[in-house]
CSV table of C-alpha atoms in Angstrom, one decimal:
chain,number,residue,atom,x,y,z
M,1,UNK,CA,59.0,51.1,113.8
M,2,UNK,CA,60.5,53.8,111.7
M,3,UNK,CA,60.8,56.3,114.6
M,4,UNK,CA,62.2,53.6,116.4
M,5,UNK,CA,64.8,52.6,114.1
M,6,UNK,CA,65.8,56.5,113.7
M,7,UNK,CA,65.8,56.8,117.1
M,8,UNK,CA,67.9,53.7,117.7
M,9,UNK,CA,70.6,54.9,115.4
M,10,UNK,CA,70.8,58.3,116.8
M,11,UNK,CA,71.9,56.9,120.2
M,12,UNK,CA,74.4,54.8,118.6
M,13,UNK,CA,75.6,57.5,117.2
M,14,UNK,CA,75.8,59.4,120.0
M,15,UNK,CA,77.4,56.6,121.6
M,16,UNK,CA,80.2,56.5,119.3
M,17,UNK,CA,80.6,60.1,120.0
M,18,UNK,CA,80.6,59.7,124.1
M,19,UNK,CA,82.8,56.5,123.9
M,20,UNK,CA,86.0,58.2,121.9
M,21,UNK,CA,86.8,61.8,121.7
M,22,UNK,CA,85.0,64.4,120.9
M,23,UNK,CA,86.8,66.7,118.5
M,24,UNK,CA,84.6,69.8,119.4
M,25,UNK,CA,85.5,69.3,123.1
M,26,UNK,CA,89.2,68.8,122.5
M,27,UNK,CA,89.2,72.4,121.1
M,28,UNK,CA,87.2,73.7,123.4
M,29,UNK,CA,84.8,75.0,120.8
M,30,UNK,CA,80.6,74.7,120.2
M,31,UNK,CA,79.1,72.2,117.5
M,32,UNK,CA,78.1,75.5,115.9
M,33,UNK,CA,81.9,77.1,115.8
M,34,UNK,CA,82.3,79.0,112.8
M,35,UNK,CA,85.7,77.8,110.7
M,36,UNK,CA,87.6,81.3,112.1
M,37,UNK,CA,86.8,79.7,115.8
M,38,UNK,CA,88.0,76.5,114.9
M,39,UNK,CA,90.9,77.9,113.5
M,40,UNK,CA,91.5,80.1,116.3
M,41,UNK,CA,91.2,77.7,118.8
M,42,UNK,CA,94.1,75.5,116.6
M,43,UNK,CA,96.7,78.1,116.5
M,44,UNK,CA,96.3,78.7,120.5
M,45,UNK,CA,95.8,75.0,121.4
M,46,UNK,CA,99.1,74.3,118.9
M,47,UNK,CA,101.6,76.1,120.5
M,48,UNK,CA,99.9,75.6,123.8
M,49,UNK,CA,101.0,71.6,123.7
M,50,UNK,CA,104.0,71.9,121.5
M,51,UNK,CA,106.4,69.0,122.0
M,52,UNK,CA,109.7,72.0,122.2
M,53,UNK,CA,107.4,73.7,124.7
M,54,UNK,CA,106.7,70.7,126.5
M,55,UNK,CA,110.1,68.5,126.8
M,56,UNK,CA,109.5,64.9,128.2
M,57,UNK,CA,106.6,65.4,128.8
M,58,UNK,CA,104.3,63.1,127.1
M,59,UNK,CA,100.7,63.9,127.9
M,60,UNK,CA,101.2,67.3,126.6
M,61,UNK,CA,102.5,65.6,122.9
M,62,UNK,CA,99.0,63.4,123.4
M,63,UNK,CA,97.4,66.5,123.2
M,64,UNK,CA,99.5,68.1,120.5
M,65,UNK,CA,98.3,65.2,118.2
M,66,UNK,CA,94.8,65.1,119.2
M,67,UNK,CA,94.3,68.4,118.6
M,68,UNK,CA,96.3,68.2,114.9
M,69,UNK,CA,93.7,65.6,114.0
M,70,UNK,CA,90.4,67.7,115.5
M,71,UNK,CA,91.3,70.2,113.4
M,72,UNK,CA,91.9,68.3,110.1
M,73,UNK,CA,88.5,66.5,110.6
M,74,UNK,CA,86.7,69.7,111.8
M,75,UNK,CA,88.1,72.3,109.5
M,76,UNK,CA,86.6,70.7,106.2
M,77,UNK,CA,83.3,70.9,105.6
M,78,UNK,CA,82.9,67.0,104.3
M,79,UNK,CA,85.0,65.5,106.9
M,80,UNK,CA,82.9,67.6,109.5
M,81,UNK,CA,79.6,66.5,108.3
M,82,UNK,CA,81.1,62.8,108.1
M,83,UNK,CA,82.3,63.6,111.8
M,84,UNK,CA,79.0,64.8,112.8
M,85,UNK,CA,77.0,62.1,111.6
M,86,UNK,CA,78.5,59.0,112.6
M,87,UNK,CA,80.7,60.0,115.6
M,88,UNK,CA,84.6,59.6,116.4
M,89,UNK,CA,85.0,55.5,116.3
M,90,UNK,CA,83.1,55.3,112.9
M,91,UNK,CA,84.9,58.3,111.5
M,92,UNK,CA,88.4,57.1,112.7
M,93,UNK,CA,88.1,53.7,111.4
M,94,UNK,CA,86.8,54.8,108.1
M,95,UNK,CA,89.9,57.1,108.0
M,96,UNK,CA,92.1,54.5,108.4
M,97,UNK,CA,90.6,52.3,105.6
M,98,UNK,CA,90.7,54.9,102.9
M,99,UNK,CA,94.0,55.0,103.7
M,100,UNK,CA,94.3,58.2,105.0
M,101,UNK,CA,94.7,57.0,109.4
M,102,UNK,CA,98.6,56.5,109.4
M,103,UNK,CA,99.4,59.4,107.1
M,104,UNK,CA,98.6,62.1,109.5
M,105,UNK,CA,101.6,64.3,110.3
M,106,UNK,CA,100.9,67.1,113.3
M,107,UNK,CA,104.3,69.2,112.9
M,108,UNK,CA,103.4,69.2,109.0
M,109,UNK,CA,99.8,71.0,110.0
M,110,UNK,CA,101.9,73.0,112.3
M,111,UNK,CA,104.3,74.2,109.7
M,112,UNK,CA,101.4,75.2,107.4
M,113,UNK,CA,99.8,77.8,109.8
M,114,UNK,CA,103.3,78.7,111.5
M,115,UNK,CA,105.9,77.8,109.0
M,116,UNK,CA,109.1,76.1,108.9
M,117,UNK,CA,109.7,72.6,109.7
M,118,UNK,CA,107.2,72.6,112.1
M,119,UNK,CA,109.6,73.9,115.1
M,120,UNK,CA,109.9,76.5,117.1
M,121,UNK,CA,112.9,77.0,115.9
M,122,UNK,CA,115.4,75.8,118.6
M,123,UNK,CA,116.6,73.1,116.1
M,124,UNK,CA,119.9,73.5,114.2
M,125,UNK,CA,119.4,75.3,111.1
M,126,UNK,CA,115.6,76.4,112.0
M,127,UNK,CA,115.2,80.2,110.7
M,128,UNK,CA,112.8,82.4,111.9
M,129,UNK,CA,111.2,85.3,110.8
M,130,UNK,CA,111.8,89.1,112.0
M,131,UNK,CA,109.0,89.9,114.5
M,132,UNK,CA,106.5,92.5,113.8
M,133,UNK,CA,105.4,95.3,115.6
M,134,UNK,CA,102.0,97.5,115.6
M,135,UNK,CA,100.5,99.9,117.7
M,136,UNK,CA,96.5,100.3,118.4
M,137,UNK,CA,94.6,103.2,119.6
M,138,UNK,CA,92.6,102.7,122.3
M,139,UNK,CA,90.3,104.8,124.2
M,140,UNK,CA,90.6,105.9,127.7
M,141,UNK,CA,87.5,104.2,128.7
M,142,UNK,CA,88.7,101.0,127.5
M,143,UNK,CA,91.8,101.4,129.7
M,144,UNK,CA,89.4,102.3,132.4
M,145,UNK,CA,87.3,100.0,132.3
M,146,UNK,CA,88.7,97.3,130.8
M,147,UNK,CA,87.8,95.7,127.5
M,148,UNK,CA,88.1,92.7,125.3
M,149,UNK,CA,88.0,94.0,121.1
M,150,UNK,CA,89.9,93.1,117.7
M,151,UNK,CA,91.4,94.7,115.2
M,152,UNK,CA,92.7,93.8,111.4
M,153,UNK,CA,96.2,94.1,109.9
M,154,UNK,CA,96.9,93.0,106.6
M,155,UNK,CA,99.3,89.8,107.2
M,156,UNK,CA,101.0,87.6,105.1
M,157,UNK,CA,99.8,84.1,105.3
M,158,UNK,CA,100.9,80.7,104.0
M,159,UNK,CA,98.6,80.0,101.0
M,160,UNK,CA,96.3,77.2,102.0
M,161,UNK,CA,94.9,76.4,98.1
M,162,UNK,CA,99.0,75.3,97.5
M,163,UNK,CA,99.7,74.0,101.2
M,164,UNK,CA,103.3,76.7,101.0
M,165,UNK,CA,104.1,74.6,97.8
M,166,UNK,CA,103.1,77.3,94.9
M,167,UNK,CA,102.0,74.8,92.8
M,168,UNK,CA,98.6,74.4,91.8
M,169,UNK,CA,99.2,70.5,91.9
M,170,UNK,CA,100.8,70.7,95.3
M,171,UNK,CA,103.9,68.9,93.7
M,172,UNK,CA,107.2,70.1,94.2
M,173,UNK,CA,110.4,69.2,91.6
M,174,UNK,CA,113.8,69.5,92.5
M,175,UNK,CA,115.3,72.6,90.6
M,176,UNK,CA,117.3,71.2,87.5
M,177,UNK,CA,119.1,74.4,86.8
M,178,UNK,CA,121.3,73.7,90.4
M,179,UNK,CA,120.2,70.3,90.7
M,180,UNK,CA,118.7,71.3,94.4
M,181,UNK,CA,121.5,73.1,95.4
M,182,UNK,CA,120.0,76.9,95.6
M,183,UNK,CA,123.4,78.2,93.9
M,184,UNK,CA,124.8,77.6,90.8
M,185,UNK,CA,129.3,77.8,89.8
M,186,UNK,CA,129.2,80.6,87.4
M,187,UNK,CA,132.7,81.2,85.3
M,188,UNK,CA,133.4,84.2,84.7
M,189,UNK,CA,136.7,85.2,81.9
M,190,UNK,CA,138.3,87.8,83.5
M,191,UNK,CA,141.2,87.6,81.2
M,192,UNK,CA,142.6,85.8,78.2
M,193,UNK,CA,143.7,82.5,79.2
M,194,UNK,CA,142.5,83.4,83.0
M,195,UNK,CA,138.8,82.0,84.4
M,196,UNK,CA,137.3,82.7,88.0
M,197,UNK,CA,134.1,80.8,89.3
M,198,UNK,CA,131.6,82.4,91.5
M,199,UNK,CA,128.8,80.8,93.4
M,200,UNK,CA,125.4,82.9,93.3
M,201,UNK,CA,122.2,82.6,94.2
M,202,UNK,CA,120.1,80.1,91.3
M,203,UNK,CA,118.2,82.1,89.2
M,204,UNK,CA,115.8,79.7,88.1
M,205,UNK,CA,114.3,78.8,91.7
M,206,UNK,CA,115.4,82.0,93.2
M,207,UNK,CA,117.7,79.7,95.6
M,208,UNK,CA,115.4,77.5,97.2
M,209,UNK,CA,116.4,74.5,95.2
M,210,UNK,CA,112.9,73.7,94.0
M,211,UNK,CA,110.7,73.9,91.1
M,212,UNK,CA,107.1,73.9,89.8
M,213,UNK,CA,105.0,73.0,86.7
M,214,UNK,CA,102.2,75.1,87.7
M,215,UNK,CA,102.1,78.0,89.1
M,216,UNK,CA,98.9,78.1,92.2
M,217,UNK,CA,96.4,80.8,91.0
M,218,UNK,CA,95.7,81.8,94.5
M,219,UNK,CA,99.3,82.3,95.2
M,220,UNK,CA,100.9,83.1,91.9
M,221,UNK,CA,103.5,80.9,93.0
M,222,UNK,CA,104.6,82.8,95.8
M,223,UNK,CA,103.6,80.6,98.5
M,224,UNK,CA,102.1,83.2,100.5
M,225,UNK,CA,99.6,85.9,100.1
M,226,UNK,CA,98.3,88.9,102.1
M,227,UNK,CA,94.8,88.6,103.8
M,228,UNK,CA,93.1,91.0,106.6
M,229,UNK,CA,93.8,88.9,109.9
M,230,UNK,CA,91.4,89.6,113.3
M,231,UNK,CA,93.7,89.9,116.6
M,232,UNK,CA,91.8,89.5,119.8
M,233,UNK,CA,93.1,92.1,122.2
M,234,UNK,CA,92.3,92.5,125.7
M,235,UNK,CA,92.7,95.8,127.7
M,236,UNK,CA,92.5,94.8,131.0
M,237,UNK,CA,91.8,98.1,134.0
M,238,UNK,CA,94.3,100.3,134.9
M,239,UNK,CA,96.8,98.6,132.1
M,240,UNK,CA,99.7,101.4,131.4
M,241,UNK,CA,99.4,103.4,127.9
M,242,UNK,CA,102.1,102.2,125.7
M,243,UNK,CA,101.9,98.5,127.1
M,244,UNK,CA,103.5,96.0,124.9
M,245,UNK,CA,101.5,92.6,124.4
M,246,UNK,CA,103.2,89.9,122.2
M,247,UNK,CA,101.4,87.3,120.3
M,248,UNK,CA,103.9,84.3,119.7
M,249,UNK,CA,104.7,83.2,115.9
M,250,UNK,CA,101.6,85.5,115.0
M,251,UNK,CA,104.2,87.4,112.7
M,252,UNK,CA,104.0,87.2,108.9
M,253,UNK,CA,104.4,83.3,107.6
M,254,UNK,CA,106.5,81.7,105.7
M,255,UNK,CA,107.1,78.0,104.5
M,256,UNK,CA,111.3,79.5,104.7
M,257,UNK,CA,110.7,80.2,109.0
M,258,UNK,CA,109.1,80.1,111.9
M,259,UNK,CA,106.6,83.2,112.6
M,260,UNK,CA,108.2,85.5,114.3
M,261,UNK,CA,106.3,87.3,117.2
M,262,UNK,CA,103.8,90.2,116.8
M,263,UNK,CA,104.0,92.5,119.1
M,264,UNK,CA,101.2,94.7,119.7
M,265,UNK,CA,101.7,98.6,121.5
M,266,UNK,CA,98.8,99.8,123.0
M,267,UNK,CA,98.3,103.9,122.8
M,268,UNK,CA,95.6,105.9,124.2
M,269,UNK,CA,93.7,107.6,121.3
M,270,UNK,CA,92.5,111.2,121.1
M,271,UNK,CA,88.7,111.1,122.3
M,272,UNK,CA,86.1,110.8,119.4
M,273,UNK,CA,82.5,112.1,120.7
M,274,UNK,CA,80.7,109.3,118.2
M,275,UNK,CA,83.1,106.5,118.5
M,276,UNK,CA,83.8,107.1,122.3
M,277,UNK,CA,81.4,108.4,124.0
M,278,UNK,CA,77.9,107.2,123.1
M,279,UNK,CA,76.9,107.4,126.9
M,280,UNK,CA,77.9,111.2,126.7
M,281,UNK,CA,80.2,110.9,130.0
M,282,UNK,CA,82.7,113.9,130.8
M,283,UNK,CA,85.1,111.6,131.6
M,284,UNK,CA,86.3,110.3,127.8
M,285,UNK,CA,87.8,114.3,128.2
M,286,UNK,CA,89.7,113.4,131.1
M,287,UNK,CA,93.7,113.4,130.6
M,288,UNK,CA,95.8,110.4,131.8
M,289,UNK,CA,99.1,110.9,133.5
M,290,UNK,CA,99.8,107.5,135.2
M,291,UNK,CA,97.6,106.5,137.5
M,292,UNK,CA,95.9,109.7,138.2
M,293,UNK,CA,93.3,112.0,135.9
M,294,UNK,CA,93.3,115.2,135.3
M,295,UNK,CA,90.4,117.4,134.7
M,296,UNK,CA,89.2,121.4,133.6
M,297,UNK,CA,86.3,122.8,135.5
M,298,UNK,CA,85.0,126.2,134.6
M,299,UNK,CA,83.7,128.7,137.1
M,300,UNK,CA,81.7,131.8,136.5
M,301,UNK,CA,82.9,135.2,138.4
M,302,UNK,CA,79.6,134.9,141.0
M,303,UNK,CA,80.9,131.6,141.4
M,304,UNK,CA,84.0,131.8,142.1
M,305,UNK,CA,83.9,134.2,144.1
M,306,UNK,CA,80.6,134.0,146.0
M,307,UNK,CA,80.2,130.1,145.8
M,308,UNK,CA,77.3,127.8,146.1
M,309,UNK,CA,77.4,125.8,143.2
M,310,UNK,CA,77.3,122.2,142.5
M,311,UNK,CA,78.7,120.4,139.6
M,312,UNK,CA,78.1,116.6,138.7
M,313,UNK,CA,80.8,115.5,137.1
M,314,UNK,CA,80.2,111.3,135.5
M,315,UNK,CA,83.1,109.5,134.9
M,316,UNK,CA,84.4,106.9,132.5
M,317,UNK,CA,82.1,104.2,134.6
M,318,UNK,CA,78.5,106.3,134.8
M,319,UNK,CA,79.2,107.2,138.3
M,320,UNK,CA,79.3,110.4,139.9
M,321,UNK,CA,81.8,112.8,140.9
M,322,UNK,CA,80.3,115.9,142.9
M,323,UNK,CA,82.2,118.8,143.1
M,324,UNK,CA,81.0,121.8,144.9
M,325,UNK,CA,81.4,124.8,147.0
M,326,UNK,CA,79.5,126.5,149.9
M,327,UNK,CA,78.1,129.9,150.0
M,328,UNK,CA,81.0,132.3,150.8
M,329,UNK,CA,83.8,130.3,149.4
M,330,UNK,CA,86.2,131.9,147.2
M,331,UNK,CA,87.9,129.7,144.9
M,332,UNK,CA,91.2,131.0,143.3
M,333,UNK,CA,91.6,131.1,139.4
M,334,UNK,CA,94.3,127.7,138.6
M,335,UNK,CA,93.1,126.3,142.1
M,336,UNK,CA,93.8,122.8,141.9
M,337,UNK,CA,91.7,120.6,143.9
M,338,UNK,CA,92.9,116.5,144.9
M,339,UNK,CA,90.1,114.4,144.6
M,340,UNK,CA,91.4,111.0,145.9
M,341,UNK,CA,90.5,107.9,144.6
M,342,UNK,CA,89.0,109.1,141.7
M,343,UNK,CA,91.5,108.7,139.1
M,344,UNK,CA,93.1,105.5,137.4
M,345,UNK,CA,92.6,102.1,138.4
M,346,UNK,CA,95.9,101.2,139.3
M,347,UNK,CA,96.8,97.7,137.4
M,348,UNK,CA,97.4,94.4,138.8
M,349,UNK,CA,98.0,91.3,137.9
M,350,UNK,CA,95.7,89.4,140.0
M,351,UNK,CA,93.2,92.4,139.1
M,352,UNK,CA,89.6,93.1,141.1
M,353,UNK,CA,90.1,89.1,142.5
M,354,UNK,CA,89.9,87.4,146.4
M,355,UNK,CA,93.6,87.9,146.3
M,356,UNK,CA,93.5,91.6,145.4
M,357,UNK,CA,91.5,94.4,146.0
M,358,UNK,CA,91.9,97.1,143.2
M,359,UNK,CA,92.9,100.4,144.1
M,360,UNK,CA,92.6,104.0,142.5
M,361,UNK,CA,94.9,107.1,141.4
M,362,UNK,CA,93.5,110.9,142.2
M,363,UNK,CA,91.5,113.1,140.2
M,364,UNK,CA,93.0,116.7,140.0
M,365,UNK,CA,90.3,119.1,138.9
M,366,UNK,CA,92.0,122.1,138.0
M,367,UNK,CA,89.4,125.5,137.9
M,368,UNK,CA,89.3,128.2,135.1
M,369,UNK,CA,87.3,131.6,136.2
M,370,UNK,CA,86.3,133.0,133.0
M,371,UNK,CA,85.2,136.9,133.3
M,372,UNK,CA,82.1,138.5,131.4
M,373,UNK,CA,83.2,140.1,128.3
M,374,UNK,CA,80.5,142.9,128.5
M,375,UNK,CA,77.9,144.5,131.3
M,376,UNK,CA,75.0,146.5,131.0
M,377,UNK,CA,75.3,150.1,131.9
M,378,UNK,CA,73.3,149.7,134.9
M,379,UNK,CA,75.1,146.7,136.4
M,380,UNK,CA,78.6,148.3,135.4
M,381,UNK,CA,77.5,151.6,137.7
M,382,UNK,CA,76.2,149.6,140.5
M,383,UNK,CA,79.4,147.1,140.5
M,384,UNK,CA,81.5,150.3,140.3
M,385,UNK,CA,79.7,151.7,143.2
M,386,UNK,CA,80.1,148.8,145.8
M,387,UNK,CA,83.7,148.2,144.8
M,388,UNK,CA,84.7,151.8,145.6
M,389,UNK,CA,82.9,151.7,148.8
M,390,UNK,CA,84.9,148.9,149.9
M,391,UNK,CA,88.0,150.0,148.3
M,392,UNK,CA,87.9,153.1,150.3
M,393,UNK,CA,87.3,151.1,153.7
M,394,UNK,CA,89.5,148.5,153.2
M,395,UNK,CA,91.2,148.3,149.2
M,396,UNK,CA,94.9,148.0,148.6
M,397,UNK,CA,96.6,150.3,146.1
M,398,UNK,CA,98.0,147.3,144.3
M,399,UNK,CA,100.1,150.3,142.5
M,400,UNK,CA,101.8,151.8,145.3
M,401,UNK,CA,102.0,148.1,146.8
M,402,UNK,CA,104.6,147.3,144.7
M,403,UNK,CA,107.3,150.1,144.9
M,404,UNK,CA,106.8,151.0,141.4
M,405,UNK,CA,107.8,154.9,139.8
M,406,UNK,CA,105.1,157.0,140.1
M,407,UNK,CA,106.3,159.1,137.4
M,408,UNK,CA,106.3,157.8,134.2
M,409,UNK,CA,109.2,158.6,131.8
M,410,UNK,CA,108.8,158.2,128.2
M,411,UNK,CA,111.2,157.0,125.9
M,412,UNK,CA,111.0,160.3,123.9
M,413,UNK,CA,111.8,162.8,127.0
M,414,UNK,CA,114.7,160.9,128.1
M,415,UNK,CA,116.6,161.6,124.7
M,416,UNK,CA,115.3,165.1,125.4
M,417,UNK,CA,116.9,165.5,128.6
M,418,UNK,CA,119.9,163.7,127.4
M,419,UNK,CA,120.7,166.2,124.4
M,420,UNK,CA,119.4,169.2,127.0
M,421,UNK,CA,122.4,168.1,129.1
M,422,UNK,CA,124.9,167.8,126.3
M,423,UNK,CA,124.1,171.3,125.0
């Protein structure tokens, strides 16, 4: 009977679940989301369903509301395990007799992640904030092959133990030093018998009009404090170095504006053999120069000169590039050889897709003949030996060639001459 009773209030439970919304689903996150998921998923979901992104359009302010009030039961850890054990109906209904169901406001959860009023600010009087800009190095692999990763920046956040209110109590006082005003009349004697007024800014609430008791301790009464913030970026293929991606109201917050924009440059990094390369691939050396690679190959003499030699070049994927020669030919030192389709894949935005078929820059391999510094005596006389056998049937006099002097005249026997004629 027990196991039968547990069982029978699990499916109700359930039930309650299936029958009203289901707060997990309406953020599109697992029942095991971590509080940074949830949150995440809020600040996208947010501005995705914004009523001034949406105008008329009613489902989408549906959506903006159900997804103020997922968050709010999902984001606390009591109201989450209340949630989780006895489902949306039971959870709503209990809201709404502790007095908490009509209180919910969705623009004033908006404004505490975003700031402001809880605008975008394209309402009269609405400020927002300057927009901020970063850049991030990225590897060329990444830009090759495409790659989602974070990063960290230290942003400046709305407090969340004060709400934006710097008080500890959450209560905010109108200032009594300018009575709410933000600016005070100051007189100011400039001479006997003669008095100016000035407004300026109130000292005592630093002109916002507003007082506290108690200063927040998280805060110090600031309202907003700095924390290490996680960006998702993603590199998609072939995407240009120095792209420019902007994260809306993802700027520094403040309960005085909207967010401004953050807007994130991303630069190709010098290579890093530990960081970038742990599959040891020649091409994290590769250079980028739009949508084609460049490369440095190096040739020994015999090699350049006699060929048959092979090189296996792997590129930023794993697969191979073969370059080669046959025996007998000569490659030129600085010979610059087109390898096409092997550079760059060249962006789209439909990418590798039914609707596009991605395509490739060149790979210029460029070919440095490095000579031997030293010979052995024997190898030196029999080199010497063949070269002036075939410089005698069929060598050049690269001297002669030219049309150069054959006599050389030194600085020291011109003046010689010179003074010889004088005399």
């Amino acid at each position: 009977m027990r196991f039968g009773k547990g069982l029978l209030l699990g499916l109700l439970a359930f039930a309650q679940v299936v029958m009203g919304e289901d707060y997990y689903k309406v953020l599109g996150v697992g029942k095991d989301a971590t509080e940074k998921q949830i949150k995440s998923a809020y600040r996208q979901l947010s501005k995705k369903y914004h009523p001034d992104k949406n105008p008329g359009d009613d489902t989408a302010h549906e959506k903006f509301v159900l997804v103020s009030e997922a968050y709010e039961a999902l984001s606390d850890q009591e109201s989450r395990s209340m949630y989780d054990q006895i489902g949306y109906d039971a959870y709503k209904q209990r809201k709404q007799n502790g007095g908490q169901g009509g209180g919910h406001d969705p623009f004033d959860l908006f404004s505490r992640f975003f700031g402001g009023s809880g605008h975008f600010g394209n309402r009269p009087g609405e400020r927002r904030g300057p927009n901020l800009e970063l850049k991030v190095g990225i590897a060329l692999r990444d830009f090759y092959n495409g790659k989602t990763t974070e990063f960290q920046w230290d942003k400046q956040q709305i407090c969340d133990e004060c709400e934006g209110t710097g008080a500890a109590d959450k209560v905010v006082h109108k200032c009594h030093a300018c009575n709410g005003q933000g600016v005070r009349l100051v007189r100011h004697q400039i001479a006997p018998g003669m008095v100016t007024q000035v407004q300026m800014q109130c000292d005592h609430c630093g002109g916002r009009g507003k007082s506290i008791k108690h200063k927040c301790k998280a805060c110090g009464g600031e309202r907003v404090v700095r924390k290490p913030t996680p960006v998702s970026v993603t590199i998609e293929r072939g995407m240009a170095n120095g792209v420019r991606i902007a994260y809306e109201n993802e700027a520094d917050e403040s309960p005085d504006w909207v967010a401004g924009d953050l807007l994130v440059t991303l630069v190709e990094k010098e290579p890093s053999l530990e960081e970038d390369n742990p599959d040891h691939v020649d091409g994290v050396f590769f250079r980028r120069k739009g949508n084609d690679l460049y490369w440095k190959e190096v040739l020994s003499v015999r090699e350049a000169w006699m060929g048959d030699w092979t090189r296996n070049l792997t590129h930023l994927d794993g697969h191979i590039v073969r370059l080669g020669r046959k025996r007998g030919e000569i490659i030129q030192p600085g010979h610059v050889e087109t390898v096409p389709g092997e550079g760059m894949p060249i962006w789209d935005e439909d990418g590798d897709s039914v609707y596009h078929k991605t395509q490739f820059g060149n790979l210029y391999v460029e070919y440095t003949v490095i000579l031997p510094d030293q010979m052995e005596s024997g190898m030196e006389k029999e080199l010497w030996a063949l070269f002036q056998k075939y410089r005698q049937k069929n060598g050049v006099d690269l001297h002669k060639d030219s049309g150069r002097p054959e006599k050389v005249v030194l600085h020291e026997d011109r003046e010689q001459e010179r003074e010889h004629e004088e005399l």
